[in-house]
XYZ file of C-alpha atoms in Angstrom:
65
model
C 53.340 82.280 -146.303
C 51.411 85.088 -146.072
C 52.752 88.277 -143.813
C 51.127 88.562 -140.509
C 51.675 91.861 -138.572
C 53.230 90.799 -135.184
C 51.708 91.324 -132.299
C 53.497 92.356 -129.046
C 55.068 89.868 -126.847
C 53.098 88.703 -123.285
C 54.882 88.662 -120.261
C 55.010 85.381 -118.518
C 51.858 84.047 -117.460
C 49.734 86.372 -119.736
C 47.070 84.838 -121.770
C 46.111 86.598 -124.735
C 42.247 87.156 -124.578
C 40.286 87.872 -128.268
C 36.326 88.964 -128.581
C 34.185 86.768 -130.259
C 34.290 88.967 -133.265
C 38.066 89.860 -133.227
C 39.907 88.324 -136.355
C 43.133 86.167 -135.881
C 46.537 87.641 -136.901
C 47.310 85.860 -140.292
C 49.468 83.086 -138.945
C 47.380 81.829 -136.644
C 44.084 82.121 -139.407
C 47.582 80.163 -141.980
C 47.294 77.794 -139.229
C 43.571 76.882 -138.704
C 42.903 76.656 -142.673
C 45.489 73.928 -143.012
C 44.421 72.197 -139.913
C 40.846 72.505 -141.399
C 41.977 71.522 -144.986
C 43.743 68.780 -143.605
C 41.082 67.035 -141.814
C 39.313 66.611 -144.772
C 39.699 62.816 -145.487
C 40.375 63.063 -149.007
C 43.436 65.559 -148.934
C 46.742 64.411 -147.820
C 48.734 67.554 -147.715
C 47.450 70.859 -148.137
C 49.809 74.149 -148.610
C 49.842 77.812 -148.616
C 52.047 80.561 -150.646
C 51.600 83.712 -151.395
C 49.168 84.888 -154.227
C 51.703 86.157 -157.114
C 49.193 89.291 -157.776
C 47.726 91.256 -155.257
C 47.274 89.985 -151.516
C 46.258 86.572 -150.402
C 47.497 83.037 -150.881
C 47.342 80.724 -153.097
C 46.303 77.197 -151.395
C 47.398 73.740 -152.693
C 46.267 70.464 -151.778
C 47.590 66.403 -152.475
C 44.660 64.624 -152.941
C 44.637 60.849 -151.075
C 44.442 58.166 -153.744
């Protein structure tokens, strides 16, 4: 998986609240590509790793036969 920096922890109750043009850390951005890739009805499993060269990841999908 890619790294993500952390972000501090909320204190009970707090909500985290993002602008509309703030970017997601890079687990939760991990998290919304699969869930996208994954509602796609022809893949069946979709999976990220990190990209061997440089930064990134390197995405693989099963696709439903």
């Amino acid at each position: 998986m890619a790294t993500a920096a952390r972000e501090p922890a909320l204190k009970g109750g707090e909500q985290q609240k993002r602008g509309s043009n703030e970017v997601p850390s890079g687990m939760e951005a991990e998290a919304r590509l699969l869930e996208q890739l994954t509602s796609i009805p022809l893949i069946s499993k979709a999976t990220l790793r990190p990209a061997r060269v440089g930064k990134g990841v390197q995405i693989t999908t099963d696709v439903a036969t």
